[in-house]
Every structure is written in C-alpha cells, then in structure tokens.
mmCIF file of N, CA and C in Angstrom:
data_model
loop_
_atom_site.group_PDB
_atom_site.id
_atom_site.type_symbol
_atom_site.label_atom_id
_atom_site.label_comp_id
_atom_site.label_asym_id
_atom_site.label_seq_id
_atom_site.Cartn_x
_atom_site.Cartn_y
_atom_site.Cartn_z
ATOM 1 N N UNK A 653 34.521 -1.862 8.595
ATOM 2 C CA UNK A 653 34.649 -2.962 9.514
ATOM 3 C C UNK A 653 34.422 -4.266 8.755
ATOM 4 N N UNK A 654 35.247 -5.238 8.997
ATOM 5 C CA UNK A 654 35.167 -6.524 8.324
ATOM 6 C C UNK A 654 34.497 -7.541 9.234
ATOM 7 N N UNK A 655 33.496 -8.290 8.730
ATOM 8 C CA UNK A 655 32.870 -9.324 9.554
ATOM 9 C C UNK A 655 33.895 -10.373 9.971
ATOM 10 N N UNK A 656 33.726 -10.989 11.146
ATOM 11 C CA UNK A 656 34.736 -11.919 11.643
ATOM 12 C C UNK A 656 34.924 -13.157 10.774
ATOM 13 N N UNK A 657 33.907 -13.573 10.019
ATOM 14 C CA UNK A 657 34.031 -14.783 9.219
ATOM 15 C C UNK A 657 34.712 -14.545 7.886
ATOM 16 N N UNK A 658 34.973 -13.301 7.536
ATOM 17 C CA UNK A 658 35.592 -12.979 6.268
ATOM 18 C C UNK A 658 37.072 -13.345 6.320
ATOM 19 N N UNK A 659 37.611 -13.983 5.262
ATOM 20 C CA UNK A 659 39.039 -14.309 5.254
ATOM 21 C C UNK A 659 39.885 -13.054 5.390
ATOM 22 N N UNK A 660 41.050 -13.220 5.967
ATOM 23 C CA UNK A 660 41.939 -12.082 6.249
ATOM 24 C C UNK A 660 42.347 -11.336 4.990
ATOM 25 N N UNK A 661 42.505 -12.054 3.883
ATOM 26 C CA UNK A 661 42.922 -11.375 2.659
ATOM 27 C C UNK A 661 41.765 -10.653 1.975
ATOM 28 N N UNK A 662 40.530 -10.833 2.495
ATOM 29 C CA UNK A 662 39.372 -10.149 1.932
ATOM 30 C C UNK A 662 38.707 -10.893 0.805
ATOM 31 N N UNK A 663 39.287 -12.021 0.392
ATOM 32 C CA UNK A 663 38.717 -12.787 -0.718
ATOM 33 C C UNK A 663 38.254 -14.144 -0.200
ATOM 34 N N UNK A 664 36.998 -14.459 -0.454
ATOM 35 C CA UNK A 664 36.454 -15.763 -0.060
ATOM 36 C C UNK A 664 36.672 -16.750 -1.194
ATOM 37 N N UNK A 665 36.681 -18.010 -0.868
ATOM 38 C CA UNK A 665 36.806 -19.033 -1.896
ATOM 39 C C UNK A 665 35.600 -18.973 -2.819
ATOM 40 N N UNK A 666 35.748 -19.513 -4.010
ATOM 41 C CA UNK A 666 34.670 -19.488 -4.987
ATOM 42 C C UNK A 666 33.394 -20.090 -4.410
ATOM 43 N N UNK A 667 32.275 -19.348 -4.480
ATOM 44 C CA UNK A 667 30.990 -19.853 -4.026
ATOM 45 C C UNK A 667 30.698 -19.633 -2.555
ATOM 46 N N UNK A 668 31.630 -19.062 -1.808
ATOM 47 C CA UNK A 668 31.363 -18.801 -0.390
ATOM 48 C C UNK A 668 31.394 -17.310 -0.141
ATOM 49 N N UNK A 669 30.599 -16.890 0.792
ATOM 50 C CA UNK A 669 30.555 -15.477 1.180
ATOM 51 C C UNK A 669 30.422 -15.408 2.682
ATOM 52 N N UNK A 670 30.878 -14.356 3.252
ATOM 53 C CA UNK A 670 30.640 -14.168 4.674
ATOM 54 C C UNK A 670 29.168 -13.813 4.878
ATOM 55 N N UNK A 671 28.585 -14.142 6.026
ATOM 56 C CA UNK A 671 27.151 -13.953 6.223
ATOM 57 C C UNK A 671 26.699 -12.504 6.177
ATOM 58 N N UNK A 672 27.581 -11.554 6.345
ATOM 59 C CA UNK A 672 27.184 -10.152 6.360
ATOM 60 C C UNK A 672 27.117 -9.550 4.965
ATOM 61 N N UNK A 673 27.500 -10.302 3.951
ATOM 62 C CA UNK A 673 27.532 -9.779 2.597
ATOM 63 C C UNK A 673 26.229 -10.120 1.900
ATOM 64 N N UNK A 674 25.606 -9.108 1.311
ATOM 65 C CA UNK A 674 24.426 -9.358 0.505
ATOM 66 C C UNK A 674 24.669 -8.779 -0.876
ATOM 67 N N UNK A 675 24.163 -9.453 -1.851
ATOM 68 C CA UNK A 675 24.352 -9.033 -3.222
ATOM 69 C C UNK A 675 22.982 -8.797 -3.831
ATOM 70 N N UNK A 676 22.787 -7.613 -4.406
ATOM 71 C CA UNK A 676 21.531 -7.292 -5.077
ATOM 72 C C UNK A 676 21.660 -7.684 -6.534
ATOM 73 N N UNK A 677 20.784 -8.557 -6.977
ATOM 74 C CA UNK A 677 20.742 -8.955 -8.377
ATOM 75 C C UNK A 677 19.447 -8.410 -8.951
ATOM 76 N N UNK A 678 19.529 -7.416 -9.844
ATOM 77 C CA UNK A 678 18.301 -6.828 -10.375
ATOM 78 C C UNK A 678 17.535 -7.835 -11.221
ATOM 79 N N UNK A 679 16.239 -7.760 -11.123
ATOM 80 C CA UNK A 679 15.356 -8.622 -11.896
ATOM 81 C C UNK A 679 15.023 -7.896 -13.186
ATOM 82 N N UNK A 680 15.445 -8.446 -14.295
ATOM 83 C CA UNK A 680 15.228 -7.782 -15.584
ATOM 84 C C UNK A 680 13.773 -7.782 -16.006
ATOM 85 N N UNK A 681 12.924 -8.579 -15.340
ATOM 86 C CA UNK A 681 11.517 -8.616 -15.719
ATOM 87 C C UNK A 681 10.747 -7.430 -15.152
ATOM 88 N N UNK A 682 11.360 -6.684 -14.224
ATOM 89 C CA UNK A 682 10.673 -5.521 -13.651
ATOM 90 C C UNK A 682 10.654 -4.399 -14.680
ATOM 91 N N UNK A 683 9.534 -3.683 -14.733
ATOM 92 C CA UNK A 683 9.489 -2.524 -15.605
ATOM 93 C C UNK A 683 9.242 -1.284 -14.756
ATOM 94 N N UNK A 684 9.218 -0.141 -15.376
ATOM 95 C CA UNK A 684 9.093 1.113 -14.646
ATOM 96 C C UNK A 684 7.782 1.177 -13.875
ATOM 97 N N UNK A 685 6.677 0.679 -14.435
ATOM 98 C CA UNK A 685 5.387 0.786 -13.757
ATOM 99 C C UNK A 685 5.346 -0.059 -12.494
ATOM 100 N N UNK A 686 6.142 -1.148 -12.421
ATOM 101 C CA UNK A 686 6.176 -1.965 -11.216
ATOM 102 C C UNK A 686 6.850 -1.239 -10.064
ATOM 103 N N UNK A 687 7.806 -0.363 -10.382
ATOM 104 C CA UNK A 687 8.568 0.283 -9.333
ATOM 105 C C UNK A 687 8.044 1.677 -8.998
ATOM 106 N N UNK A 688 7.158 2.238 -9.821
ATOM 107 C CA UNK A 688 6.631 3.568 -9.560
ATOM 108 C C UNK A 688 5.661 3.507 -8.392
ATOM 109 N N UNK A 689 5.777 4.453 -7.491
ATOM 110 C CA UNK A 689 4.906 4.483 -6.322
ATOM 111 C C UNK A 689 3.977 5.678 -6.402
ATOM 112 N N UNK A 690 2.719 5.467 -6.029
ATOM 113 C CA UNK A 690 1.831 6.617 -5.957
ATOM 114 C C UNK A 690 2.232 7.512 -4.792
ATOM 115 N N UNK A 691 1.784 8.737 -4.850
ATOM 116 C CA UNK A 691 2.079 9.696 -3.788
ATOM 117 C C UNK A 691 1.299 9.314 -2.529
ATOM 118 N N UNK A 692 1.902 9.530 -1.369
ATOM 119 C CA UNK A 692 1.275 9.165 -0.098
ATOM 120 C C UNK A 692 0.629 10.400 0.519
ATOM 121 N N UNK A 693 -0.596 10.250 0.992
ATOM 122 C CA UNK A 693 -1.298 11.334 1.669
ATOM 123 C C UNK A 693 -0.760 11.437 3.090
ATOM 124 N N UNK A 694 -0.314 12.623 3.478
ATOM 125 C CA UNK A 694 0.212 12.818 4.826
ATOM 126 C C UNK A 694 -0.506 13.932 5.586
ATOM 127 N N UNK A 695 -1.161 14.820 4.883
ATOM 128 C CA UNK A 695 -1.813 15.963 5.524
ATOM 129 C C UNK A 695 -3.191 15.589 6.058
ATOM 130 N N UNK A 696 -3.498 16.052 7.250
ATOM 131 C CA UNK A 696 -4.776 15.749 7.879
ATOM 132 C C UNK A 696 -5.944 16.254 7.042
ATOM 133 N N UNK A 697 -5.788 17.404 6.440
ATOM 134 C CA UNK A 697 -6.885 17.977 5.645
ATOM 135 C C UNK A 697 -7.241 17.080 4.463
ATOM 136 N N UNK A 698 -6.250 16.385 3.897
ATOM 137 C CA UNK A 698 -6.527 15.470 2.792
ATOM 138 C C UNK A 698 -7.278 14.231 3.277
ATOM 139 N N UNK A 699 -6.928 13.740 4.473
ATOM 140 C CA UNK A 699 -7.668 12.617 5.055
ATOM 141 C C UNK A 699 -9.110 13.023 5.356
ATOM 142 N N UNK A 700 -9.296 14.234 5.869
ATOM 143 C CA UNK A 700 -10.647 14.705 6.172
ATOM 144 C C UNK A 700 -11.475 14.894 4.908
ATOM 145 N N UNK A 701 -10.847 15.384 3.849
ATOM 146 C CA UNK A 701 -11.556 15.549 2.581
ATOM 147 C C UNK A 701 -11.993 14.187 2.033
ATOM 148 N N UNK A 702 -11.131 13.185 2.160
ATOM 149 C CA UNK A 702 -11.491 11.843 1.699
ATOM 150 C C UNK A 702 -12.615 11.259 2.553
ATOM 151 N N UNK A 703 -12.635 11.597 3.834
ATOM 152 C CA UNK A 703 -13.673 11.081 4.733
ATOM 153 C C UNK A 703 -15.048 11.644 4.371
ATOM 154 N N UNK A 704 -15.089 12.838 3.770
ATOM 155 C CA UNK A 704 -16.365 13.444 3.365
ATOM 156 C C UNK A 704 -16.821 12.961 1.991
ATOM 157 N N UNK A 705 -15.975 12.212 1.289
ATOM 158 C CA UNK A 705 -16.289 11.782 -0.079
ATOM 159 C C UNK A 705 -16.899 10.383 -0.070
ATOM 160 N N UNK A 706 -16.796 9.713 -1.180
ATOM 161 C CA UNK A 706 -17.387 8.376 -1.326
ATOM 162 C C UNK A 706 -16.640 7.363 -0.472
ATOM 163 N N UNK A 707 -17.402 6.378 0.011
ATOM 164 C CA UNK A 707 -16.768 5.306 0.778
ATOM 165 C C UNK A 707 -17.469 4.002 0.500
ATOM 166 N N UNK A 708 -16.707 2.946 0.631
ATOM 167 C CA UNK A 708 -17.259 1.615 0.438
ATOM 168 C C UNK A 708 -16.604 0.671 1.437
ATOM 169 N N UNK A 709 -17.419 0.031 2.226
ATOM 170 C CA UNK A 709 -16.920 -0.929 3.191
ATOM 171 C C UNK A 709 -16.925 -2.330 2.626
ATOM 172 N N UNK A 710 -15.950 -3.101 3.005
ATOM 173 C CA UNK A 710 -15.898 -4.515 2.676
ATOM 174 C C UNK A 710 -15.574 -5.257 3.958
ATOM 175 N N UNK A 711 -15.545 -6.555 3.885
ATOM 176 C CA UNK A 711 -15.268 -7.335 5.085
ATOM 177 C C UNK A 711 -13.855 -7.071 5.612
ATOM 178 N N UNK A 712 -12.911 -6.824 4.730
ATOM 179 C CA UNK A 712 -11.519 -6.668 5.139
ATOM 180 C C UNK A 712 -11.049 -5.250 5.379
ATOM 181 N N UNK A 713 -11.785 -4.246 4.864
ATOM 182 C CA UNK A 713 -11.312 -2.859 4.983
ATOM 183 C C UNK A 713 -12.424 -1.891 4.623
ATOM 184 N N UNK A 714 -12.177 -0.634 4.899
ATOM 185 C CA UNK A 714 -13.030 0.456 4.432
ATOM 186 C C UNK A 714 -12.177 1.245 3.440
ATOM 187 N N UNK A 715 -12.770 1.598 2.307
ATOM 188 C CA UNK A 715 -12.059 2.373 1.294
ATOM 189 C C UNK A 715 -12.799 3.684 1.087
ATOM 190 N N UNK A 716 -12.077 4.781 1.188
ATOM 191 C CA UNK A 716 -12.626 6.102 0.897
ATOM 192 C C UNK A 716 -11.939 6.606 -0.366
ATOM 193 N N UNK A 717 -12.703 7.192 -1.258
ATOM 194 C CA UNK A 717 -12.123 7.697 -2.493
ATOM 195 C C UNK A 717 -12.771 8.994 -2.899
ATOM 196 N N UNK A 718 -11.959 9.889 -3.441
ATOM 197 C CA UNK A 718 -12.506 11.151 -3.944
ATOM 198 C C UNK A 718 -11.696 11.629 -5.132
ATOM 199 N N UNK A 719 -12.407 12.187 -6.076
ATOM 200 C CA UNK A 719 -11.766 12.805 -7.234
ATOM 201 C C UNK A 719 -11.353 14.202 -6.830
ATOM 202 N N UNK A 720 -10.086 14.535 -7.030
ATOM 203 C CA UNK A 720 -9.608 15.877 -6.682
ATOM 204 C C UNK A 720 -10.108 16.886 -7.702
ATOM 205 N N UNK A 721 -10.309 18.109 -7.237
ATOM 206 C CA UNK A 721 -10.740 19.197 -8.125
ATOM 207 C C UNK A 721 -9.577 19.592 -9.040
ATOM 208 N N UNK A 722 -9.923 20.243 -10.115
ATOM 209 C CA UNK A 722 -8.916 20.673 -11.093
ATOM 210 C C UNK A 722 -7.923 21.663 -10.500
ATOM 211 N N UNK A 723 -8.394 22.514 -9.554
ATOM 212 C CA UNK A 723 -7.521 23.548 -8.999
ATOM 213 C C UNK A 723 -6.633 23.038 -7.868
ATOM 214 N N UNK A 724 -6.792 21.773 -7.466
ATOM 215 C CA UNK A 724 -5.964 21.208 -6.390
ATOM 216 C C UNK A 724 -4.622 20.752 -6.955
ATOM 217 N N UNK A 725 -3.569 20.874 -6.147
ATOM 218 C CA UNK A 725 -2.263 20.402 -6.611
ATOM 219 C C UNK A 725 -2.238 18.878 -6.690
ATOM 220 N N UNK A 726 -1.320 18.360 -7.461
ATOM 221 C CA UNK A 726 -1.174 16.915 -7.576
ATOM 222 C C UNK A 726 -1.452 16.412 -8.971
ATOM 223 N N UNK A 727 -2.221 17.179 -9.738
ATOM 224 C CA UNK A 727 -2.486 16.809 -11.125
ATOM 225 C C UNK A 727 -3.139 15.456 -11.267
ATOM 226 N N UNK A 728 -2.581 14.651 -12.154
ATOM 227 C CA UNK A 728 -3.138 13.340 -12.454
ATOM 228 C C UNK A 728 -2.447 12.223 -11.678
ATOM 229 N N UNK A 729 -1.930 12.539 -10.511
ATOM 230 C CA UNK A 729 -1.260 11.537 -9.688
ATOM 231 C C UNK A 729 -2.283 10.870 -8.780
ATOM 232 N N UNK A 730 -2.191 9.565 -8.626
ATOM 233 C CA UNK A 730 -3.022 8.846 -7.670
ATOM 234 C C UNK A 730 -2.358 8.983 -6.303
ATOM 235 N N UNK A 731 -3.148 9.359 -5.299
ATOM 236 C CA UNK A 731 -2.596 9.500 -3.949
ATOM 237 C C UNK A 731 -3.253 8.489 -3.019
ATOM 238 N N UNK A 732 -2.464 7.987 -2.076
ATOM 239 C CA UNK A 732 -2.914 6.946 -1.163
ATOM 240 C C UNK A 732 -2.684 7.337 0.279
ATOM 241 N N UNK A 733 -3.611 6.930 1.136
ATOM 242 C CA UNK A 733 -3.439 7.085 2.572
ATOM 243 C C UNK A 733 -3.861 5.798 3.251
ATOM 244 N N UNK A 734 -3.252 5.493 4.370
ATOM 245 C CA UNK A 734 -3.559 4.280 5.118
ATOM 246 C C UNK A 734 -3.745 4.650 6.577
ATOM 247 N N UNK A 735 -4.712 4.027 7.215
ATOM 248 C CA UNK A 735 -4.910 4.275 8.629
ATOM 249 C C UNK A 735 -5.534 3.062 9.295
ATOM 250 N N UNK A 736 -5.190 2.877 10.548
ATOM 251 C CA UNK A 736 -5.758 1.832 11.397
ATOM 252 C C UNK A 736 -5.908 2.424 12.794
ATOM 253 N N UNK A 737 -7.102 2.337 13.340
ATOM 254 C CA UNK A 737 -7.319 2.883 14.681
ATOM 255 C C UNK A 737 -6.851 1.882 15.727
ATOM 256 N N UNK A 738 -6.913 2.297 16.981
ATOM 257 C CA UNK A 738 -6.501 1.411 18.067
ATOM 258 C C UNK A 738 -7.452 0.239 18.239
ATOM 259 N N UNK A 739 -8.621 0.303 17.614
ATOM 260 C CA UNK A 739 -9.542 -0.843 17.634
ATOM 261 C C UNK A 739 -8.929 -2.059 16.937
ATOM 262 N N UNK A 740 -8.029 -1.806 15.996
ATOM 263 C CA UNK A 740 -7.377 -2.897 15.270
ATOM 264 C C UNK A 740 -6.464 -3.683 16.212
ATOM 265 N N UNK A 741 -5.880 -3.027 17.186
ATOM 266 C CA UNK A 741 -5.003 -3.707 18.136
ATOM 267 C C UNK A 741 -3.851 -2.825 18.547
ATOM 268 N N UNK A 742 -2.827 -3.463 19.096
ATOM 269 C CA UNK A 742 -1.651 -2.704 19.521
ATOM 270 C C UNK A 742 -0.851 -2.259 18.290
ATOM 271 N N UNK A 743 0.277 -1.621 18.509
ATOM 272 C CA UNK A 743 1.059 -1.062 17.408
ATOM 273 C C UNK A 743 1.513 -2.137 16.426
ATOM 274 N N UNK A 744 1.852 -3.299 16.941
ATOM 275 C CA UNK A 744 2.294 -4.384 16.071
ATOM 276 C C UNK A 744 1.158 -4.817 15.140
ATOM 277 N N UNK A 745 -0.038 -4.973 15.680
ATOM 278 C CA UNK A 745 -1.192 -5.378 14.872
ATOM 279 C C UNK A 745 -1.560 -4.301 13.863
ATOM 280 N N UNK A 746 -1.516 -3.038 14.265
ATOM 281 C CA UNK A 746 -1.845 -1.947 13.341
ATOM 282 C C UNK A 746 -0.830 -1.879 12.210
ATOM 283 N N UNK A 747 0.438 -2.018 12.525
ATOM 284 C CA UNK A 747 1.467 -1.963 11.485
ATOM 285 C C UNK A 747 1.354 -3.141 10.530
ATOM 286 N N UNK A 748 1.029 -4.306 11.042
ATOM 287 C CA UNK A 748 0.850 -5.477 10.183
ATOM 288 C C UNK A 748 -0.317 -5.257 9.231
ATOM 289 N N UNK A 749 -1.409 -4.733 9.753
ATOM 290 C CA UNK A 749 -2.570 -4.467 8.905
ATOM 291 C C UNK A 749 -2.227 -3.437 7.830
ATOM 292 N N UNK A 750 -1.503 -2.387 8.199
ATOM 293 C CA UNK A 750 -1.135 -1.359 7.218
ATOM 294 C C UNK A 750 -0.169 -1.901 6.167
ATOM 295 N N UNK A 751 0.736 -2.779 6.561
ATOM 296 C CA UNK A 751 1.638 -3.392 5.571
ATOM 297 C C UNK A 751 0.844 -4.194 4.547
ATOM 298 N N UNK A 752 -0.153 -4.929 5.006
ATOM 299 C CA UNK A 752 -0.980 -5.708 4.085
ATOM 300 C C UNK A 752 -1.772 -4.785 3.162
ATOM 301 N N UNK A 753 -2.307 -3.689 3.709
ATOM 302 C CA UNK A 753 -3.045 -2.737 2.878
ATOM 303 C C UNK A 753 -2.130 -2.095 1.839
ATOM 304 N N UNK A 754 -0.905 -1.750 2.232
ATOM 305 C CA UNK A 754 0.042 -1.160 1.278
ATOM 306 C C UNK A 754 0.337 -2.122 0.136
ATOM 307 N N UNK A 755 0.505 -3.391 0.466
ATOM 308 C CA UNK A 755 0.845 -4.371 -0.567
ATOM 309 C C UNK A 755 -0.315 -4.588 -1.535
ATOM 310 N N UNK A 756 -1.536 -4.695 -1.032
ATOM 311 C CA UNK A 756 -2.641 -4.886 -1.978
ATOM 312 C C UNK A 756 -2.856 -3.632 -2.813
ATOM 313 N N UNK A 757 -2.626 -2.458 -2.231
ATOM 314 C CA UNK A 757 -2.743 -1.225 -3.006
ATOM 315 C C UNK A 757 -1.683 -1.188 -4.101
ATOM 316 N N UNK A 758 -0.480 -1.636 -3.781
ATOM 317 C CA UNK A 758 0.600 -1.664 -4.770
ATOM 318 C C UNK A 758 0.245 -2.590 -5.931
ATOM 319 N N UNK A 759 -0.434 -3.687 -5.635
ATOM 320 C CA UNK A 759 -0.774 -4.649 -6.679
ATOM 321 C C UNK A 759 -2.021 -4.263 -7.475
ATOM 322 N N UNK A 760 -3.009 -3.679 -6.818
ATOM 323 C CA UNK A 760 -4.316 -3.471 -7.445
ATOM 324 C C UNK A 760 -4.480 -2.076 -8.058
ATOM 325 N N UNK A 761 -3.989 -1.039 -7.402
ATOM 326 C CA UNK A 761 -4.271 0.323 -7.871
ATOM 327 C C UNK A 761 -3.720 0.661 -9.256
ATOM 328 N N UNK A 762 -2.575 0.148 -9.675
ATOM 329 C CA UNK A 762 -2.145 0.493 -11.037
ATOM 330 C C UNK A 762 -3.149 0.088 -12.109
ATOM 331 N N UNK A 763 -3.890 -0.976 -11.891
ATOM 332 C CA UNK A 763 -4.839 -1.411 -12.911
ATOM 333 C C UNK A 763 -6.275 -0.964 -12.635
ATOM 334 N N UNK A 764 -6.646 -0.737 -11.366
ATOM 335 C CA UNK A 764 -8.032 -0.398 -11.046
ATOM 336 C C UNK A 764 -8.212 1.023 -10.498
ATOM 337 N N UNK A 765 -7.140 1.667 -10.077
ATOM 338 C CA UNK A 765 -7.232 3.040 -9.586
ATOM 339 C C UNK A 765 -7.292 4.021 -10.740
ATOM 340 N N UNK A 766 -7.648 5.242 -10.427
ATOM 341 C CA UNK A 766 -7.738 6.273 -11.466
ATOM 342 C C UNK A 766 -6.838 7.449 -11.117
ATOM 343 N N UNK A 767 -6.182 8.026 -12.126
ATOM 344 C CA UNK A 767 -5.361 9.207 -11.878
ATOM 345 C C UNK A 767 -6.225 10.377 -11.420
ATOM 346 N N UNK A 768 -5.690 11.195 -10.543
ATOM 347 C CA UNK A 768 -6.423 12.345 -10.042
ATOM 348 C C UNK A 768 -7.342 12.021 -8.876
ATOM 349 N N UNK A 769 -7.239 10.829 -8.341
ATOM 350 C CA UNK A 769 -8.067 10.405 -7.216
ATOM 351 C C UNK A 769 -7.220 10.228 -5.972
ATOM 352 N N UNK A 770 -7.849 10.466 -4.814
ATOM 353 C CA UNK A 770 -7.260 10.155 -3.517
ATOM 354 C C UNK A 770 -7.986 8.944 -2.955
ATOM 355 N N UNK A 771 -7.225 7.996 -2.439
ATOM 356 C CA UNK A 771 -7.798 6.811 -1.814
ATOM 357 C C UNK A 771 -7.238 6.681 -0.405
ATOM 358 N N UNK A 772 -8.116 6.373 0.556
ATOM 359 C CA UNK A 772 -7.690 6.087 1.917
ATOM 360 C C UNK A 772 -8.196 4.695 2.261
ATOM 361 N N UNK A 773 -7.285 3.818 2.638
ATOM 362 C CA UNK A 773 -7.629 2.454 3.032
ATOM 363 C C UNK A 773 -7.567 2.374 4.548
ATOM 364 N N UNK A 774 -8.655 1.934 5.153
ATOM 365 C CA UNK A 774 -8.771 1.879 6.607
ATOM 366 C C UNK A 774 -8.886 0.419 7.023
ATOM 367 N N UNK A 775 -7.995 0.004 7.908
ATOM 368 C CA UNK A 775 -7.993 -1.373 8.385
ATOM 369 C C UNK A 775 -9.135 -1.632 9.350
ATOM 370 N N UNK A 776 -9.615 -2.857 9.346
ATOM 371 C CA UNK A 776 -10.691 -3.277 10.249
ATOM 372 C C UNK A 776 -10.118 -4.178 11.342
ATOM 373 N N UNK A 777 -10.708 -4.066 12.532
ATOM 374 C CA UNK A 777 -10.263 -4.878 13.666
ATOM 375 C C UNK A 777 -10.406 -6.352 13.321
ATOM 376 N N UNK A 778 -9.383 -7.117 13.574
ATOM 377 C CA UNK A 778 -9.332 -8.578 13.394
ATOM 378 C C UNK A 778 -9.393 -9.023 11.939
ATOM 379 N N UNK A 779 -10.017 -8.286 11.064
ATOM 380 C CA UNK A 779 -10.233 -8.778 9.707
ATOM 381 C C UNK A 779 -9.072 -8.499 8.764
ATOM 382 N N UNK A 780 -8.517 -7.303 8.803
ATOM 383 C CA UNK A 780 -7.488 -6.942 7.825
ATOM 384 C C UNK A 780 -6.261 -7.831 7.963
ATOM 385 N N UNK A 781 -5.851 -8.100 9.173
ATOM 386 C CA UNK A 781 -4.640 -8.899 9.380
ATOM 387 C C UNK A 781 -4.884 -10.392 9.171
ATOM 388 N N UNK A 782 -6.097 -10.857 9.401
ATOM 389 C CA UNK A 782 -6.366 -12.298 9.345
ATOM 390 C C UNK A 782 -6.978 -12.767 8.029
ATOM 391 N N UNK A 783 -7.546 -11.871 7.277
ATOM 392 C CA UNK A 783 -8.239 -12.261 6.037
ATOM 393 C C UNK A 783 -7.214 -12.755 5.020
ATOM 394 N N UNK A 784 -7.531 -13.824 4.285
ATOM 395 C CA UNK A 784 -6.602 -14.308 3.250
ATOM 396 C C UNK A 784 -6.291 -13.204 2.233
ATOM 397 N N UNK A 785 -5.048 -13.209 1.772
ATOM 398 C CA UNK A 785 -4.558 -12.127 0.923
ATOM 399 C C UNK A 785 -5.366 -11.998 -0.367
ATOM 400 N N UNK A 786 -5.711 -13.099 -0.992
ATOM 401 C CA UNK A 786 -6.478 -13.056 -2.248
ATOM 402 C C UNK A 786 -7.852 -12.429 -2.018
ATOM 403 N N UNK A 787 -8.456 -12.700 -0.866
ATOM 404 C CA UNK A 787 -9.755 -12.098 -0.564
ATOM 405 C C UNK A 787 -9.628 -10.602 -0.310
ATOM 406 N N UNK A 788 -8.535 -10.180 0.306
ATOM 407 C CA UNK A 788 -8.305 -8.740 0.486
ATOM 408 C C UNK A 788 -8.167 -8.041 -0.860
ATOM 409 N N UNK A 789 -7.479 -8.673 -1.793
ATOM 410 C CA UNK A 789 -7.349 -8.086 -3.130
ATOM 411 C C UNK A 789 -8.711 -7.962 -3.798
ATOM 412 N N UNK A 790 -9.540 -9.003 -3.680
ATOM 413 C CA UNK A 790 -10.889 -8.941 -4.259
ATOM 414 C C UNK A 790 -11.727 -7.864 -3.575
ATOM 415 N N UNK A 791 -11.552 -7.702 -2.251
ATOM 416 C CA UNK A 791 -12.270 -6.656 -1.527
ATOM 417 C C UNK A 791 -11.936 -5.275 -2.084
ATOM 418 N N UNK A 792 -10.644 -5.031 -2.331
ATOM 419 C CA UNK A 792 -10.237 -3.719 -2.840
ATOM 420 C C UNK A 792 -10.784 -3.492 -4.247
ATOM 421 N N UNK A 793 -10.734 -4.488 -5.092
ATOM 422 C CA UNK A 793 -11.266 -4.345 -6.456
ATOM 423 C C UNK A 793 -12.762 -4.035 -6.408
ATOM 424 N N UNK A 794 -13.486 -4.763 -5.573
ATOM 425 C CA UNK A 794 -14.926 -4.536 -5.422
ATOM 426 C C UNK A 794 -15.203 -3.107 -4.941
ATOM 427 N N UNK A 795 -14.477 -2.660 -3.934
ATOM 428 C CA UNK A 795 -14.693 -1.318 -3.380
ATOM 429 C C UNK A 795 -14.389 -0.236 -4.418
ATOM 430 N N UNK A 796 -13.319 -0.412 -5.178
ATOM 431 C CA UNK A 796 -12.968 0.588 -6.191
ATOM 432 C C UNK A 796 -14.029 0.672 -7.283
ATOM 433 N N UNK A 797 -14.581 -0.470 -7.682
ATOM 434 C CA UNK A 797 -15.647 -0.453 -8.695
ATOM 435 C C UNK A 797 -16.859 0.303 -8.169
ATOM 436 N N UNK A 798 -17.215 0.098 -6.906
ATOM 437 C CA UNK A 798 -18.354 0.794 -6.327
ATOM 438 C C UNK A 798 -18.096 2.294 -6.189
ATOM 439 N N UNK A 799 -16.902 2.662 -5.805
ATOM 440 C CA UNK A 799 -16.556 4.083 -5.630
ATOM 441 C C UNK A 799 -16.550 4.815 -6.968
ATOM 442 N N UNK A 800 -16.121 4.169 -8.027
ATOM 443 C CA UNK A 800 -16.002 4.824 -9.326
ATOM 444 C C UNK A 800 -17.315 4.908 -10.092
ATOM 445 N N UNK A 801 -18.394 4.333 -9.577
ATOM 446 C CA UNK A 801 -19.690 4.398 -10.267
ATOM 447 C C UNK A 801 -20.180 5.807 -10.374
#
C-alpha cells in the first residue's frame, strides 16, 4: 500500500519523503556490548529465589540480587527481572516505572553487574517514576555495591 502523499511514480523529489517512510541509519559508534541484552527472568521460581537472597533498598527502588549456584542453568549470564506492584499505580504508572528501571539497568549493569547473578529491580510507589534519572542511576550503583559485599 502506498501512502497518499507519495508521488504517483513512486519517486519523491530530492530531499523530500512521504511521512510514512522511515529510514534507519546505523550508528557506527555502537559496539556489540551496547546492543547485547542480559537474559530476562520470567519464571516465578527465579523471582522467589531472588526474594530469599540479598536485597538493598534505596529511595527509588528495591534491588534483590543473588549469585546462582554452579549447577543452575544460565552459566555466566547476568539475568534481570523487573516488577512493580499495584501500589505503584495503575497500569500506565507501573509500565512507566518499569521502562525507567529497564533503561537504568541497561546503562549500569554492564559495568557494575556481575556474571552469574540474578537481579530483580522493584519499583517504588511515587518514587521510581518521579525521581530524577541521574539519581536513579546512582541508586542502582549504590545498591549493587551493597549487594556484592
């Protein structure tokens, strides 16, 4: 299907595009470690195991972390889980809080996380969504240092 603003011959004049066309231009500054994603925890038993392990609360979130046993699957992969209870708010508020937690985890865990560990980030009511982003990053770094002691 052709968007209505596209010229009939299919070719736009130099420098113009129809609004439905998007062009992906890869950023050459990205490297493999920027695009690699840690494994996501989805099983309830893994969340429960993390809940029984070490935890550290901060103003913006609660972080649970546990070192996996040698006989557990996953090897040296860092695994992540995210959760927000209904105390955080409605679905929109919970999803916003989880998006912020995912982004800080993406930025901080490659340098401060450890392979073979499971981390669960839990959003806090009113704080996770409203706290300044730089402070959330500092909260996660602080919590990880305490958990790894």
